[in-house]
PDB file of C-alpha atoms in Angstrom:
ATOM      1  CA  MET A 530     -25.344 -23.218   8.344  1.00 65.00           C
ATOM      2  CA  SER A 531     -25.255 -26.184   6.037  1.00 92.00           C
ATOM      3  CA  ILE A 532     -23.187 -27.182   3.023  1.00 96.00           C
ATOM      4  CA  LEU A 533     -25.357 -27.766  -0.051  1.00 98.00           C
ATOM      5  CA  THR A 534     -25.155 -31.154  -1.753  1.00 98.00           C
ATOM      6  CA  LYS A 535     -25.485 -31.642  -5.507  1.00 98.00           C
ATOM      7  CA  ASN A 536     -29.282 -31.982  -5.422  1.00 98.00           C
ATOM      8  CA  GLU A 537     -29.642 -28.924  -3.179  1.00 98.00           C
ATOM      9  CA  ILE A 538     -27.363 -26.894  -5.456  1.00 98.00           C
ATOM     10  CA  LEU A 539     -29.550 -27.859  -8.423  1.00 98.00           C
ATOM     11  CA  LYS A 540     -32.700 -26.834  -6.505  1.00 98.00           C
ATOM     12  CA  GLU A 541     -31.190 -23.423  -5.746  1.00 98.00           C
ATOM     13  CA  VAL A 542     -30.140 -23.029  -9.403  1.00 98.00           C
ATOM     14  CA  ARG A 543     -33.720 -23.784 -10.516  1.00 98.00           C
ATOM     15  CA  LYS A 544     -35.073 -21.269  -7.960  1.00 98.00           C
ATOM     16  CA  GLY A 545     -32.614 -18.634  -9.171  1.00 98.00           C
ATOM     17  CA  SER A 546     -30.921 -18.339  -5.753  1.00 98.00           C
ATOM     18  CA  ILE A 547     -27.685 -19.527  -7.369  1.00 98.00           C
ATOM     19  CA  LYS A 548     -26.738 -18.338 -10.851  1.00 98.00           C
ATOM     20  CA  ILE A 549     -23.641 -19.691 -12.574  1.00 98.00           C
ATOM     21  CA  VAL A 550     -22.805 -18.384 -16.062  1.00 98.00           C
ATOM     22  CA  PRO A 551     -21.862 -20.436 -17.969  1.00 98.00           C
ATOM     23  CA  PHE A 552     -23.465 -23.353 -16.096  1.00 98.00           C
ATOM     24  CA  ASN A 553     -22.148 -26.848 -16.760  1.00 96.00           C
ATOM     25  CA  LYS A 554     -24.190 -29.473 -14.912  1.00 97.00           C
ATOM     26  CA  SER A 555     -21.436 -32.058 -15.430  1.00 97.00           C
ATOM     27  CA  ALA A 556     -19.102 -29.880 -13.306  1.00 98.00           C
ATOM     28  CA  LEU A 557     -21.238 -30.563 -10.216  1.00 98.00           C
ATOM     29  CA  GLY A 558     -19.758 -32.894  -7.627  1.00 97.00           C
ATOM     30  CA  PRO A 559     -21.409 -34.352  -4.522  1.00 98.00           C
ATOM     31  CA  GLY A 560     -20.975 -31.087  -2.576  1.00 97.00           C
ATOM     32  CA  SER A 561     -19.436 -28.481  -4.893  1.00 98.00           C
ATOM     33  CA  ILE A 562     -19.047 -27.308  -8.465  1.00 99.00           C
ATOM     34  CA  ASP A 563     -15.769 -27.208 -10.376  1.00 98.00           C
ATOM     35  CA  LEU A 564     -14.824 -23.830 -11.840  1.00 98.00           C
ATOM     36  CA  THR A 565     -12.581 -23.325 -14.848  1.00 98.00           C
ATOM     37  CA  LEU A 566      -9.668 -21.006 -15.495  1.00 98.00           C
ATOM     38  CA  SER A 567     -10.197 -18.130 -17.933  1.00 98.00           C
ATOM     39  CA  ASN A 568      -7.594 -16.781 -20.357  1.00 99.00           C
ATOM     40  CA  LYS A 569      -6.955 -13.578 -18.377  1.00 98.00           C
ATOM     41  CA  PHE A 570      -4.091 -13.357 -15.898  1.00 98.00           C
ATOM     42  CA  ARG A 571      -2.225 -10.743 -13.907  1.00 97.00           C
ATOM     43  CA  VAL A 572       1.540 -11.176 -13.766  1.00 97.00           C
ATOM     44  CA  PHE A 573       3.573  -9.319 -11.166  1.00 92.00           C
ATOM     45  CA  LYS A 574       6.002  -6.716 -12.497  1.00 89.00           C
ATOM     46  CA  LYS A 575       9.652  -7.185 -11.512  1.00 89.00           C
ATOM     47  CA  LEU A 576      10.026  -4.208  -9.194  1.00 85.00           C
ATOM     48  CA  LYS A 577      13.141  -3.517  -7.156  1.00 84.00           C
ATOM     49  CA  LYS A 578      11.502  -1.306  -4.562  1.00 86.00           C
ATOM     50  CA  VAL A 579       9.751  -2.130  -1.310  1.00 88.00           C
ATOM     51  CA  MET A 580       5.985  -1.613  -1.258  1.00 84.00           C
ATOM     52  CA  ASP A 581       3.980  -1.046   1.914  1.00 87.00           C
ATOM     53  CA  ALA A 582       1.344  -3.773   2.216  1.00 87.00           C
ATOM     54  CA  ASN A 583      -1.603  -1.712   3.424  1.00 89.00           C
ATOM     55  CA  GLU A 584      -5.132  -0.739   2.379  1.00 86.00           C
ATOM     56  CA  ASN A 585      -3.776   1.828  -0.102  1.00 86.00           C
ATOM     57  CA  LEU A 586      -1.673  -0.621  -2.137  1.00 84.00           C
ATOM     58  CA  ASN A 587      -3.438  -1.416  -5.402  1.00 86.00           C
ATOM     59  CA  TYR A 588      -2.412  -4.787  -6.840  1.00 86.00           C
ATOM     60  CA  GLN A 589      -3.166  -3.488 -10.346  1.00 86.00           C
ATOM     61  CA  ASP A 590      -0.306  -0.995  -9.990  1.00 86.00           C
ATOM     62  CA  ILE A 591       2.243  -3.792  -9.540  1.00 86.00           C
ATOM     63  CA  THR A 592       0.844  -6.277 -12.075  1.00 90.00           C
ATOM     64  CA  LYS A 593       0.163  -6.340 -15.787  1.00 96.00           C
ATOM     65  CA  LEU A 594      -2.878  -7.903 -17.439  1.00 97.00           C
ATOM     66  CA  VAL A 595      -2.107 -10.736 -19.871  1.00 98.00           C
ATOM     67  CA  THR A 596      -4.583 -12.528 -22.138  1.00 98.00           C
ATOM     68  CA  THR A 597      -3.349 -15.950 -23.280  1.00 98.00           C
ATOM     69  CA  ASP A 598      -4.617 -19.520 -23.629  1.00 98.00           C
ATOM     70  CA  SER A 599      -1.755 -20.865 -21.492  1.00 99.00           C
ATOM     71  CA  ILE A 600       0.723 -19.457 -19.018  1.00 99.00           C
ATOM     72  CA  ILE A 601       3.812 -20.864 -17.291  1.00 98.00           C
ATOM     73  CA  VAL A 602       4.106 -20.445 -13.518  1.00 98.00           C
ATOM     74  CA  LYS A 603       7.696 -20.898 -12.346  1.00 98.00           C
ATOM     75  CA  PRO A 604       8.667 -22.263  -8.917  1.00 98.00           C
ATOM     76  CA  GLY A 605       8.176 -19.554  -6.294  1.00 97.00           C
ATOM     77  CA  GLU A 606       6.072 -17.410  -8.636  1.00 97.00           C
ATOM     78  CA  THR A 607       2.591 -16.053  -7.942  1.00 96.00           C
ATOM     79  CA  ILE A 608       0.102 -14.908 -10.577  1.00 97.00           C
ATOM     80  CA  LEU A 609      -3.561 -13.966 -10.518  1.00 97.00           C
ATOM     81  CA  GLY A 610      -6.141 -15.776 -12.618  1.00 98.00           C
ATOM     82  CA  ILE A 611      -9.912 -15.620 -12.746  1.00 97.00           C
ATOM     83  CA  THR A 612     -12.675 -18.140 -13.299  1.00 98.00           C
ATOM     84  CA  GLN A 613     -14.644 -18.290 -16.525  1.00 98.00           C
ATOM     85  CA  GLU A 614     -17.818 -18.657 -14.493  1.00 98.00           C
ATOM     86  CA  LYS A 615     -19.647 -15.760 -12.880  1.00 98.00           C
ATOM     87  CA  ILE A 616     -21.405 -16.768  -9.663  1.00 97.00           C
ATOM     88  CA  THR A 617     -24.362 -14.864  -8.241  1.00 96.00           C
ATOM     89  CA  LEU A 618     -25.678 -15.844  -4.806  1.00 96.00           C
ATOM     90  CA  ALA A 619     -28.877 -14.897  -3.010  1.00 96.00           C
ATOM     91  CA  SER A 620     -28.528 -13.019   0.271  1.00 94.00           C
ATOM     92  CA  ASN A 621     -29.023 -16.237   2.275  1.00 95.00           C
ATOM     93  CA  LEU A 622     -26.163 -18.107   0.585  1.00 97.00           C
ATOM     94  CA  CYS A 623     -22.394 -17.819   0.835  1.00 96.00           C
ATOM     95  CA  GLY A 624     -19.559 -20.024  -0.319  1.00 97.00           C
ATOM     96  CA  TRP A 625     -15.992 -21.221  -0.097  1.00 97.00           C
ATOM     97  CA  LEU A 626     -13.465 -21.407  -2.898  1.00 96.00           C
ATOM     98  CA  GLU A 627     -11.019 -24.289  -2.632  1.00 96.00           C
ATOM     99  CA  GLY A 628      -8.212 -25.621  -4.785  1.00 94.00           C
ATOM    100  CA  ARG A 629      -8.177 -29.153  -6.140  1.00 93.00           C
ATOM    101  CA  SER A 630      -5.897 -31.827  -4.696  1.00 92.00           C
ATOM    102  CA  ARG A 631      -4.572 -32.810  -8.129  1.00 94.00           C
ATOM    103  CA  PHE A 632      -2.832 -29.425  -8.276  1.00 95.00           C
ATOM    104  CA  ALA A 633      -1.850 -29.309  -4.598  1.00 94.00           C
ATOM    105  CA  ARG A 634       0.083 -32.547  -5.117  1.00 95.00           C
ATOM    106  CA  LEU A 635       2.197 -30.692  -7.680  1.00 96.00           C
ATOM    107  CA  GLY A 636       2.882 -27.855  -5.244  1.00 97.00           C
ATOM    108  CA  LEU A 637       0.406 -25.519  -6.958  1.00 97.00           C
ATOM    109  CA  LEU A 638      -1.668 -23.391  -4.615  1.00 96.00           C
ATOM    110  CA  VAL A 639      -4.738 -22.390  -6.598  1.00 95.00           C
ATOM    111  CA  HIS A 640      -6.196 -20.016  -4.050  1.00 88.00           C
ATOM    112  CA  ILE A 641      -3.771 -18.712  -1.425  1.00 88.00           C
ATOM    113  CA  SER A 642      -6.148 -16.774   0.796  1.00 84.00           C
ATOM    114  CA  ALA A 643      -9.540 -15.105   1.064  1.00 80.00           C
ATOM    115  CA  SER A 644     -11.473 -18.288   0.309  1.00 90.00           C
ATOM    116  CA  PHE A 645     -14.752 -17.079   1.842  1.00 91.00           C
ATOM    117  CA  MET A 646     -17.269 -15.693  -0.652  1.00 93.00           C
ATOM    118  CA  GLN A 647     -19.807 -13.326   0.869  1.00 91.00           C
ATOM    119  CA  PRO A 648     -23.610 -13.617   0.643  1.00 94.00           C
ATOM    120  CA  GLY A 649     -25.076 -11.847  -2.372  1.00 92.00           C
ATOM    121  CA  ILE A 650     -21.903 -11.845  -4.492  1.00 93.00           C
ATOM    122  CA  SER A 651     -22.214 -11.531  -8.250  1.00 93.00           C
ATOM    123  CA  ASN A 652     -18.796 -11.867  -9.837  1.00 93.00           C
ATOM    124  CA  ARG A 653     -16.086 -14.091 -11.219  1.00 96.00           C
ATOM    125  CA  GLN A 654     -13.650 -15.462  -8.666  1.00 95.00           C
ATOM    126  CA  VAL A 655     -10.056 -14.236  -8.705  1.00 95.00           C
ATOM    127  CA  LEU A 656      -7.524 -17.005  -8.072  1.00 97.00           C
ATOM    128  CA  GLU A 657      -4.261 -16.240  -6.272  1.00 96.00           C
ATOM    129  CA  ILE A 658      -2.091 -18.936  -7.858  1.00 97.00           C
ATOM    130  CA  SER A 659       1.369 -19.811  -6.478  1.00 97.00           C
ATOM    131  CA  ASN A 660       3.777 -22.508  -7.592  1.00 98.00           C
ATOM    132  CA  MET A 661       5.454 -23.898  -4.483  1.00 97.00           C
ATOM    133  CA  GLY A 662       6.700 -26.968  -6.335  1.00 97.00           C
ATOM    134  CA  ALA A 663      10.058 -27.773  -7.898  1.00 97.00           C
ATOM    135  CA  VAL A 664       9.105 -27.534 -11.594  1.00 98.00           C
ATOM    136  CA  SER A 665       7.521 -24.917 -13.833  1.00 98.00           C
ATOM    137  CA  LEU A 666       3.864 -25.622 -14.581  1.00 98.00           C
ATOM    138  CA  ARG A 667       1.878 -24.608 -17.660  1.00 98.00           C
ATOM    139  CA  LEU A 668      -1.729 -23.665 -16.923  1.00 98.00           C
ATOM    140  CA  HIS A 669      -4.368 -23.758 -19.651  1.00 99.00           C
ATOM    141  CA  ALA A 670      -7.553 -21.729 -19.983  1.00 99.00           C
ATOM    142  CA  GLY A 671     -10.572 -24.010 -19.596  1.00 98.00           C
ATOM    143  CA  THR A 672      -8.923 -26.271 -17.001  1.00 98.00           C
ATOM    144  CA  LYS A 673     -11.011 -27.132 -13.926  1.00 98.00           C
ATOM    145  CA  MET A 674      -8.863 -25.304 -11.370  1.00 97.00           C
ATOM    146  CA  CYS A 675     -10.954 -24.998  -8.227  1.00 97.00           C
ATOM    147  CA  GLN A 676     -14.249 -25.846  -6.623  1.00 97.00           C
ATOM    148  CA  PHE A 677     -16.952 -23.687  -5.102  1.00 98.00           C
ATOM    149  CA  ILE A 678     -18.753 -24.978  -2.008  1.00 98.00           C
ATOM    150  CA  PHE A 679     -22.169 -23.448  -1.269  1.00 98.00           C
ATOM    151  CA  GLN A 680     -23.435 -22.819   2.241  1.00 97.00           C
ATOM    152  CA  LYS A 681     -26.723 -21.489   3.672  1.00 95.00           C
ATOM    153  CA  THR A 682     -26.458 -18.569   6.066  1.00 91.00           C
ATOM    154  CA  ILE A 683     -28.459 -17.747   9.158  1.00 87.00           C
ATOM    155  CA  GLY A 684     -30.058 -14.430   8.253  1.00 79.00           C
ATOM    156  CA  LYS A 685     -29.559 -12.426   5.080  1.00 76.00           C
ATOM    157  CA  ALA A 686     -26.718 -10.152   4.031  1.00 72.00           C
ATOM    158  CA  LYS A 687     -25.202  -8.766   0.845  1.00 73.00           C
ATOM    159  CA  TYR A 688     -21.575  -8.038  -0.014  1.00 63.00           C
ATOM    160  CA  SER A 689     -20.909  -4.519  -1.316  1.00 66.00           C
ATOM    161  CA  GLY A 690     -17.138  -4.244  -0.898  1.00 67.00           C
ATOM    162  CA  ARG A 691     -14.236  -3.319  -3.146  1.00 63.00           C
ATOM    163  CA  PHE A 692     -14.399  -6.445  -5.338  1.00 63.00           C
ATOM    164  CA  VAL A 693     -18.191  -6.559  -5.743  1.00 60.00           C
ATOM    165  CA  ASP A 694     -18.130  -6.687  -9.558  1.00 65.00           C
ATOM    166  CA  GLN A 695     -14.716  -8.104 -10.498  1.00 68.00           C
ATOM    167  CA  LYS A 696     -14.442  -9.104 -14.149  1.00 70.00           C
ATOM    168  CA  GLU A 697     -10.661  -9.380 -14.480  1.00 70.00           C
ATOM    169  CA  PRO A 698      -7.971 -10.789 -12.234  1.00 72.00           C
TER     170      PRO A 698
END
């Protein structure tokens, strides 16, 4: 399994093995592509009850969908965002979603967990955003929030799980 460099990413885009909509060539780095924040967020409801964290808990039941061009994330708060870009991968490609150090240095975790993106995905990437810093931070739609790293797999596979076609956070 190998990480794709900029030129290899471009080759796969030309072949149609990687589709990124919208595609911005200037967002390509030496070994990844920057993805931007959309204007859709999920904010956690202020509930006073204890919820069992299991397979039956639906995050949509404890969050509300908000559409806005900017949102404030207070210290200790977690919200869900989603990328503007939809990524489609061939069955021999997978990827990793990583935050950017410019935000980590502020205490902002852009993607808490579940950074592995399965072969054959075709969706926008949900971002689990947490402010672990000391000050409130305003996030703006269109900001380069994370990077996607592409990797070749050994063999072919296709993801068909619960989040196969996510369009909202």
